[in-house]
Short mmCIF file of C-alpha atoms in Angstrom, two decimals:
data_model
loop_
_atom_site.label_atom_id
_atom_site.label_comp_id
_atom_site.label_asym_id
_atom_site.label_seq_id
_atom_site.Cartn_x
_atom_site.Cartn_y
_atom_site.Cartn_z
CA MET A 1 -0.26 9.89 -52.95
CA LYS A 2 -0.72 13.50 -51.80
CA ASN A 3 -4.14 12.64 -50.38
CA SER A 4 -2.64 9.71 -48.47
CA ILE A 5 0.09 11.92 -46.97
CA ALA A 6 -2.44 14.53 -45.95
CA PHE A 7 -4.64 11.87 -44.37
CA MET A 8 -1.73 10.48 -42.34
CA ALA A 9 -0.81 13.97 -41.16
CA ILE A 10 -4.36 14.57 -39.97
CA LEU A 11 -4.31 11.26 -38.10
CA GLY A 12 -1.03 12.25 -36.44
CA VAL A 13 -2.41 15.58 -35.25
CA LEU A 14 -5.57 13.86 -34.00
CA ALA A 15 -3.51 11.28 -32.07
CA MET A 16 -1.49 14.03 -30.38
CA PHE A 17 -4.70 15.87 -29.49
CA LEU A 18 -6.27 12.76 -27.96
CA ALA A 19 -3.10 12.00 -26.05
CA GLY A 20 -3.18 15.47 -24.55
CA CYS A 21 -6.78 14.97 -23.44
CA THR A 22 -6.22 11.67 -21.66
CA GLY A 23 -3.65 12.98 -19.19
CA THR A 24 -0.06 11.89 -18.53
CA THR A 25 0.88 8.29 -17.84
CA ALA A 26 3.93 7.73 -15.66
CA SER A 27 6.96 5.96 -17.06
CA THR A 28 7.57 2.26 -16.56
CA GLY A 29 8.81 0.96 -13.23
CA TYR A 30 12.25 1.53 -11.79
CA TYR A 31 13.27 -2.10 -11.19
CA LYS A 32 13.98 -4.45 -14.08
CA PHE A 33 13.73 -7.65 -12.04
CA THR A 34 11.17 -7.95 -9.25
CA GLY A 35 9.47 -10.64 -7.18
CA ASN A 36 8.49 -11.49 -3.61
CA LYS A 37 11.95 -12.65 -2.48
CA MET A 38 14.85 -10.30 -1.71
CA VAL A 39 17.03 -13.27 -0.76
CA THR A 40 16.46 -16.94 -1.55
CA ALA A 41 17.91 -19.79 0.50
CA THR A 42 18.07 -23.46 -0.51
CA PHE A 43 20.06 -26.44 0.70
CA VAL A 44 22.94 -27.12 -1.68
CA ASN A 45 22.64 -30.21 -3.86
CA ASP A 46 24.47 -33.11 -2.17
CA ALA A 47 25.08 -31.06 0.95
CA PRO A 48 23.39 -33.00 2.36
CA VAL A 49 22.97 -35.95 0.01
CA SER A 50 19.27 -36.72 -0.39
CA MET A 51 19.22 -40.19 -1.95
CA GLU A 52 17.68 -43.25 -0.35
CA THR A 53 20.13 -45.36 -2.34
CA ALA A 54 23.10 -43.49 -0.82
CA PRO A 55 22.41 -43.42 2.93
CA TYR A 56 24.76 -42.11 5.60
CA GLU A 57 26.07 -44.31 8.38
CA LYS A 58 26.06 -43.34 12.05
CA GLY A 59 29.11 -41.17 12.73
CA ASP A 60 29.52 -40.04 9.10
CA GLU A 61 30.17 -36.36 8.55
CA ILE A 62 27.11 -34.92 6.83
CA ASP A 63 27.98 -31.75 4.96
CA VAL A 64 25.20 -29.16 5.17
CA ALA A 65 25.38 -25.91 3.21
CA VAL A 66 22.85 -23.30 2.14
CA GLU A 67 22.97 -21.39 -1.14
CA LEU A 68 22.02 -17.72 -0.70
CA THR A 69 21.06 -15.58 -3.67
CA ASN A 70 20.68 -11.81 -3.56
CA LYS A 71 17.87 -10.77 -5.95
CA LEU A 72 18.53 -7.02 -5.63
CA PRO A 73 20.29 -4.81 -8.21
CA GLU A 74 22.69 -3.77 -5.43
CA ASP A 75 25.14 -5.67 -3.26
CA MET A 76 24.09 -6.82 0.19
CA ALA A 77 26.79 -6.27 2.81
CA ALA A 78 28.37 -9.17 4.69
CA GLY A 79 26.51 -10.19 7.82
CA GLN A 80 23.07 -9.13 6.61
CA VAL A 81 21.76 -12.69 6.40
CA LYS A 82 21.66 -15.25 9.22
CA VAL A 83 21.19 -18.96 8.55
CA ARG A 84 20.54 -21.83 10.95
CA LEU A 85 19.22 -25.37 11.17
CA THR A 86 16.05 -26.15 13.12
CA GLY A 87 14.22 -29.16 14.52
CA ASP A 88 15.90 -32.54 14.98
CA ALA A 89 19.08 -31.33 13.26
CA THR A 90 19.79 -29.21 16.36
CA MET A 91 18.85 -31.82 18.95
CA PRO A 92 21.99 -33.26 20.67
CA ASN A 93 20.28 -36.63 21.12
CA PHE A 94 20.11 -36.91 17.32
CA PHE A 95 22.73 -34.68 15.70
CA THR A 96 25.82 -32.70 16.64
CA GLY A 97 27.61 -29.98 14.67
CA ALA A 98 24.79 -27.61 13.71
CA LYS A 99 25.96 -23.98 13.36
CA GLU A 100 24.32 -20.58 13.04
CA MET A 101 26.19 -18.53 10.44
CA LEU A 102 26.25 -15.08 8.86
CA SER A 103 26.53 -14.43 5.15
CA SER A 104 29.50 -13.04 3.26
CA LEU A 105 29.02 -10.18 0.79
CA LEU A 106 26.15 -11.12 -1.52
CA LYS A 107 26.65 -9.66 -4.98
CA ARG A 108 23.78 -8.12 -6.88
CA VAL A 109 21.91 -9.39 -9.92
CA ASP A 110 23.55 -7.91 -13.02
CA GLU A 111 21.85 -6.02 -15.86
CA GLN A 112 21.13 -9.26 -17.74
CA GLY A 113 19.56 -10.91 -14.69
CA VAL A 114 22.53 -13.16 -13.97
CA GLU A 115 22.59 -14.14 -10.29
CA ASN A 116 25.63 -14.52 -8.04
CA PRO A 117 24.79 -17.14 -5.38
CA ASP A 118 27.05 -17.80 -2.41
CA GLU A 119 27.25 -20.81 -0.09
CA VAL A 120 27.20 -20.82 3.70
CA SER A 121 28.26 -23.97 5.54
CA ILE A 122 26.17 -24.71 8.65
CA GLY A 123 27.59 -28.18 9.32
CA PRO A 124 28.92 -30.77 9.08
CA LEU A 125 26.47 -32.80 11.14
CA LYS A 126 26.98 -36.18 12.75
CA TYR A 127 24.10 -38.47 13.60
CA VAL A 128 24.51 -39.84 17.12
CA GLY A 129 21.10 -41.42 17.65
CA GLU A 130 20.22 -45.05 17.35
CA VAL A 131 19.83 -46.54 13.87
CA SER A 132 18.10 -49.86 13.26
CA GLY A 133 18.03 -50.81 9.60
CA GLN A 134 17.41 -47.70 7.51
CA ILE A 135 15.68 -44.52 8.70
CA SER A 136 14.99 -41.09 7.24
CA LYS A 137 15.40 -37.69 8.82
CA THR A 138 14.08 -34.34 7.63
CA ILE A 139 16.60 -31.49 7.76
CA THR A 140 14.96 -28.10 8.24
CA GLY A 141 16.32 -24.57 8.51
CA GLN A 142 15.58 -20.86 8.60
CA TYR A 143 17.17 -17.70 7.30
CA CYS A 144 16.69 -14.09 8.26
CA TYR A 145 17.89 -10.90 6.58
CA SER A 146 17.80 -7.15 7.03
CA HIS A 147 18.02 -4.63 4.19
CA PRO A 148 16.07 -1.46 3.30
CA VAL A 149 13.26 -1.69 0.76
CA ASN A 150 13.39 1.31 -1.59
CA VAL A 151 10.22 1.81 -3.63
CA LYS A 152 10.25 4.23 -6.59
CA ALA A 153 6.78 5.65 -7.18
CA ASN A 154 4.99 8.81 -8.41
CA LEU A 155 2.96 11.67 -7.00
CA PHE A 156 0.94 14.04 -9.17
CA TYR A 157 0.95 17.61 -7.93
CA THR A 158 -2.24 18.64 -9.68
CA ALA A 159 -5.57 20.09 -8.58
CA LYS A 160 -7.40 18.12 -11.29
CA ALA A 161 -8.43 14.53 -10.55
CA GLU A 162 -8.34 13.61 -14.24
CA GLU A 163 -4.63 14.44 -14.39
CA ILE A 164 -3.67 11.86 -11.74
CA GLY A 165 -1.95 8.94 -13.42
CA ALA A 166 -0.36 5.71 -12.13
CA ASN A 167 1.20 6.21 -8.71
CA LEU A 168 2.72 2.73 -8.58
CA ASP A 169 3.96 1.25 -11.85
CA SER A 170 4.84 -2.39 -12.30
CA GLY A 171 8.49 -2.58 -11.24
CA SER A 172 8.23 0.16 -8.62
CA ASN A 173 9.05 -2.34 -5.86
CA PRO A 174 12.37 -4.15 -5.61
CA PRO A 175 12.23 -7.92 -5.09
CA SER A 176 10.96 -8.15 -1.53
CA SER A 177 8.45 -9.97 0.67
CA VAL A 178 7.52 -6.62 2.23
CA GLN A 179 6.21 -4.24 -0.41
CA VAL A 180 4.15 -1.16 -1.09
CA THR A 181 1.16 -2.71 -2.84
CA ALA A 182 -0.89 0.44 -3.49
CA ILE A 183 -0.76 4.23 -3.44
CA THR A 184 -3.87 6.36 -3.74
CA GLN A 185 -3.83 10.15 -3.80
CA ARG A 186 -6.28 13.03 -3.88
CA PRO A 187 -5.85 16.17 -5.98
CA VAL A 188 -4.03 19.08 -4.38
CA ASP A 189 -6.40 21.06 -2.18
CA VAL A 190 -5.52 24.69 -2.92
CA ASN A 191 -6.17 27.06 -0.02
CA PRO A 192 -8.56 30.02 -0.39
CA SER A 193 -5.72 32.48 -0.96
CA GLY A 194 -4.68 30.43 -3.99
CA ASP A 195 -0.95 30.57 -3.28
CA SER A 196 -0.39 27.07 -1.83
CA GLY A 197 -2.07 23.73 -1.29
CA GLU A 198 -2.04 20.40 0.49
CA LEU A 199 -2.02 16.85 -0.85
CA ASP A 200 -3.14 13.69 0.97
CA PHE A 201 -2.19 10.19 -0.12
CA THR A 202 -2.39 6.70 1.33
CA VAL A 203 0.29 4.02 1.13
CA THR A 204 -0.56 0.32 1.57
CA VAL A 205 2.32 -1.73 3.01
CA LYS A 206 1.96 -5.51 2.96
CA ASN A 207 3.86 -8.67 3.81
CA ILE A 208 3.22 -10.69 0.66
CA GLY A 209 5.65 -13.48 1.55
CA THR A 210 5.41 -16.59 3.71
CA GLY A 211 7.75 -15.34 6.44
CA ARG A 212 7.43 -12.88 9.28
CA VAL A 213 8.59 -9.33 10.01
CA VAL A 214 10.76 -9.06 13.14
CA SER A 215 12.21 -5.96 14.75
CA ALA A 216 15.90 -6.45 13.88
CA LEU A 217 18.47 -9.00 12.76
CA GLY A 218 19.41 -9.59 16.41
CA ASP A 219 15.83 -10.69 17.13
CA CYS A 220 15.77 -13.41 14.48
CA PHE A 221 15.20 -17.02 15.53
CA LYS A 222 13.80 -16.11 18.94
CA PHE A 223 10.61 -17.58 20.37
CA ARG A 224 7.60 -15.35 19.80
CA ASP A 225 3.88 -15.88 19.92
CA ARG A 226 1.45 -14.66 17.28
CA ARG A 227 0.54 -11.63 19.39
CA GLU A 228 3.93 -10.04 18.82
CA LYS A 229 3.52 -7.10 16.47
CA GLN A 230 5.05 -6.94 13.02
CA GLU A 231 6.39 -3.39 12.87
CA LEU A 232 8.59 -1.41 10.52
CA LYS A 233 9.13 2.21 9.51
CA LEU A 234 8.02 4.05 6.39
CA GLU A 235 9.86 7.15 5.18
CA ALA A 236 8.57 9.17 2.22
CA LYS A 237 10.70 11.62 0.23
CA GLY A 238 9.69 13.74 -2.72
CA ALA A 239 9.71 17.26 -4.12
CA TYR A 240 8.27 18.59 -0.83
CA ASN A 241 8.54 17.48 2.78
CA ILE A 242 6.16 14.60 3.55
CA ASP A 243 4.69 13.67 6.93
CA CYS A 244 3.20 10.22 7.52
CA GLU A 245 1.01 9.26 10.47
CA LYS A 246 2.59 7.97 13.69
CA GLY A 247 5.98 9.18 12.54
CA GLY A 248 5.99 6.53 9.83
CA VAL A 249 5.75 3.56 12.24
CA VAL A 250 3.76 0.83 10.47
CA THR A 251 2.12 -2.03 12.38
CA LEU A 252 0.88 -4.75 10.05
CA GLN A 253 -2.50 -6.30 10.83
CA GLU A 254 -2.21 -9.98 11.71
CA ASP A 255 -5.17 -11.09 9.61
CA THR A 256 -4.40 -9.24 6.37
CA GLN A 257 -0.63 -8.75 6.87
CA GLU A 258 -1.04 -5.16 5.61
CA LYS A 259 -1.54 -1.60 6.78
CA ASN A 260 -2.79 1.61 5.16
CA VAL A 261 -0.68 4.63 6.09
CA ASP A 262 -1.92 8.20 5.55
CA CYS A 263 0.63 10.79 4.47
CA THR A 264 0.38 14.54 3.84
CA VAL A 265 2.33 17.04 1.74
CA LYS A 266 1.90 20.67 2.81
CA ASN A 267 2.95 24.06 1.44
CA ILE A 268 2.73 23.01 -2.21
CA LYS A 269 3.20 25.99 -4.50
CA SER A 270 0.02 26.35 -6.53
CA SER A 271 1.95 28.14 -9.28
CA ASN A 272 3.93 24.93 -9.86
CA LEU A 273 1.03 22.50 -10.31
CA GLY A 274 0.86 20.28 -13.39
CA LYS A 275 0.12 16.84 -14.76
CA VAL A 276 3.72 15.60 -15.03
CA PRO A 277 4.47 12.92 -12.37
CA SER A 278 6.94 13.78 -9.62
CA GLU A 279 9.35 11.25 -8.13
CA LEU A 280 8.33 9.69 -4.81
CA THR A 281 10.70 7.42 -2.89
CA LEU A 282 9.24 5.23 -0.14
CA THR A 283 11.76 3.47 2.10
CA LEU A 284 10.85 0.62 4.46
CA THR A 285 13.38 0.09 7.28
CA ASN A 286 13.77 -0.93 10.93
CA PHE A 287 12.91 -4.58 10.41
CA ALA A 288 14.30 -7.97 9.47
CA TYR A 289 12.54 -10.77 7.62
CA GLU A 290 12.52 -14.35 8.88
CA ASP A 291 11.67 -17.17 6.49
CA GLU A 292 11.90 -20.96 6.12
CA ILE A 293 14.29 -22.99 3.99
CA ALA A 294 12.56 -25.77 2.08
CA PRO A 295 13.36 -29.03 3.93
CA VAL A 296 15.44 -31.89 2.59
CA THR A 297 15.28 -35.58 3.58
CA ILE A 298 18.33 -37.72 4.27
CA TRP A 299 18.63 -41.44 4.92
CA LEU A 300 20.72 -43.24 7.52
CA GLU A 301 21.48 -46.90 7.99
CA SER A 302 23.16 -48.96 10.67
CA SER A 303 26.76 -49.85 10.00
CA GLN A 304 27.43 -53.53 9.30
#
């Protein structure tokens, strides 16, 4: 028994020694629930009714509502989401009654992941076109929202490359279609005097969703061609002041939907270097995100 205890103690000491040699790994990510959607939008079941066996008649009121769900762990203020119908549903020769609406307060996801959806009515519609027999119409829509993306990451203020751990843990990004997908850093470059140093790192910002970045909520739903730039702003905060190129203005490339942004930390005290990760907050602002609502089909028939 004594030999077994001694053996286990030796193993424990060896494990601690090996752990010290492999460097420090950053803690797990900040966000418990993540994904590529900050807000989801779907047409409410039976608003409109989508059953071929239960068609509408010309002149019927067709209720249309969209369910909005905030996926963030924080509330989203009223008016931060715009919703509208598109296509034939907005054409006066086919339908009347389509509305563009703003959201009410959207409550956050709670600690257990329970969502708090809210409904926005963008109808009712009336079909005013001609109906011969039974026809189908596809109802389409869009939504657009504006809210900062706060990414919780790590920087390693160390002059040793082997002490640089994970800069971007899983869960560092909140649920969002615009994310920081990578951070790469170099060791601190200590100046010849040895009293201070400089650190360079690169942040990759990417649109990983199916929608498009627009300049502001007021610019949602406007005509734009593919040459219009997708721009936003990146702000980095940490233990020291951080400067990013072009004042933090990020222009996403149209082909890859991403951009690498170089940032620099100066005047780092060399006496305070170490392998423990330091908190880095990256905030993406000055943009709105425009996306599509999955379409729904309705049926209409001529009145007898």
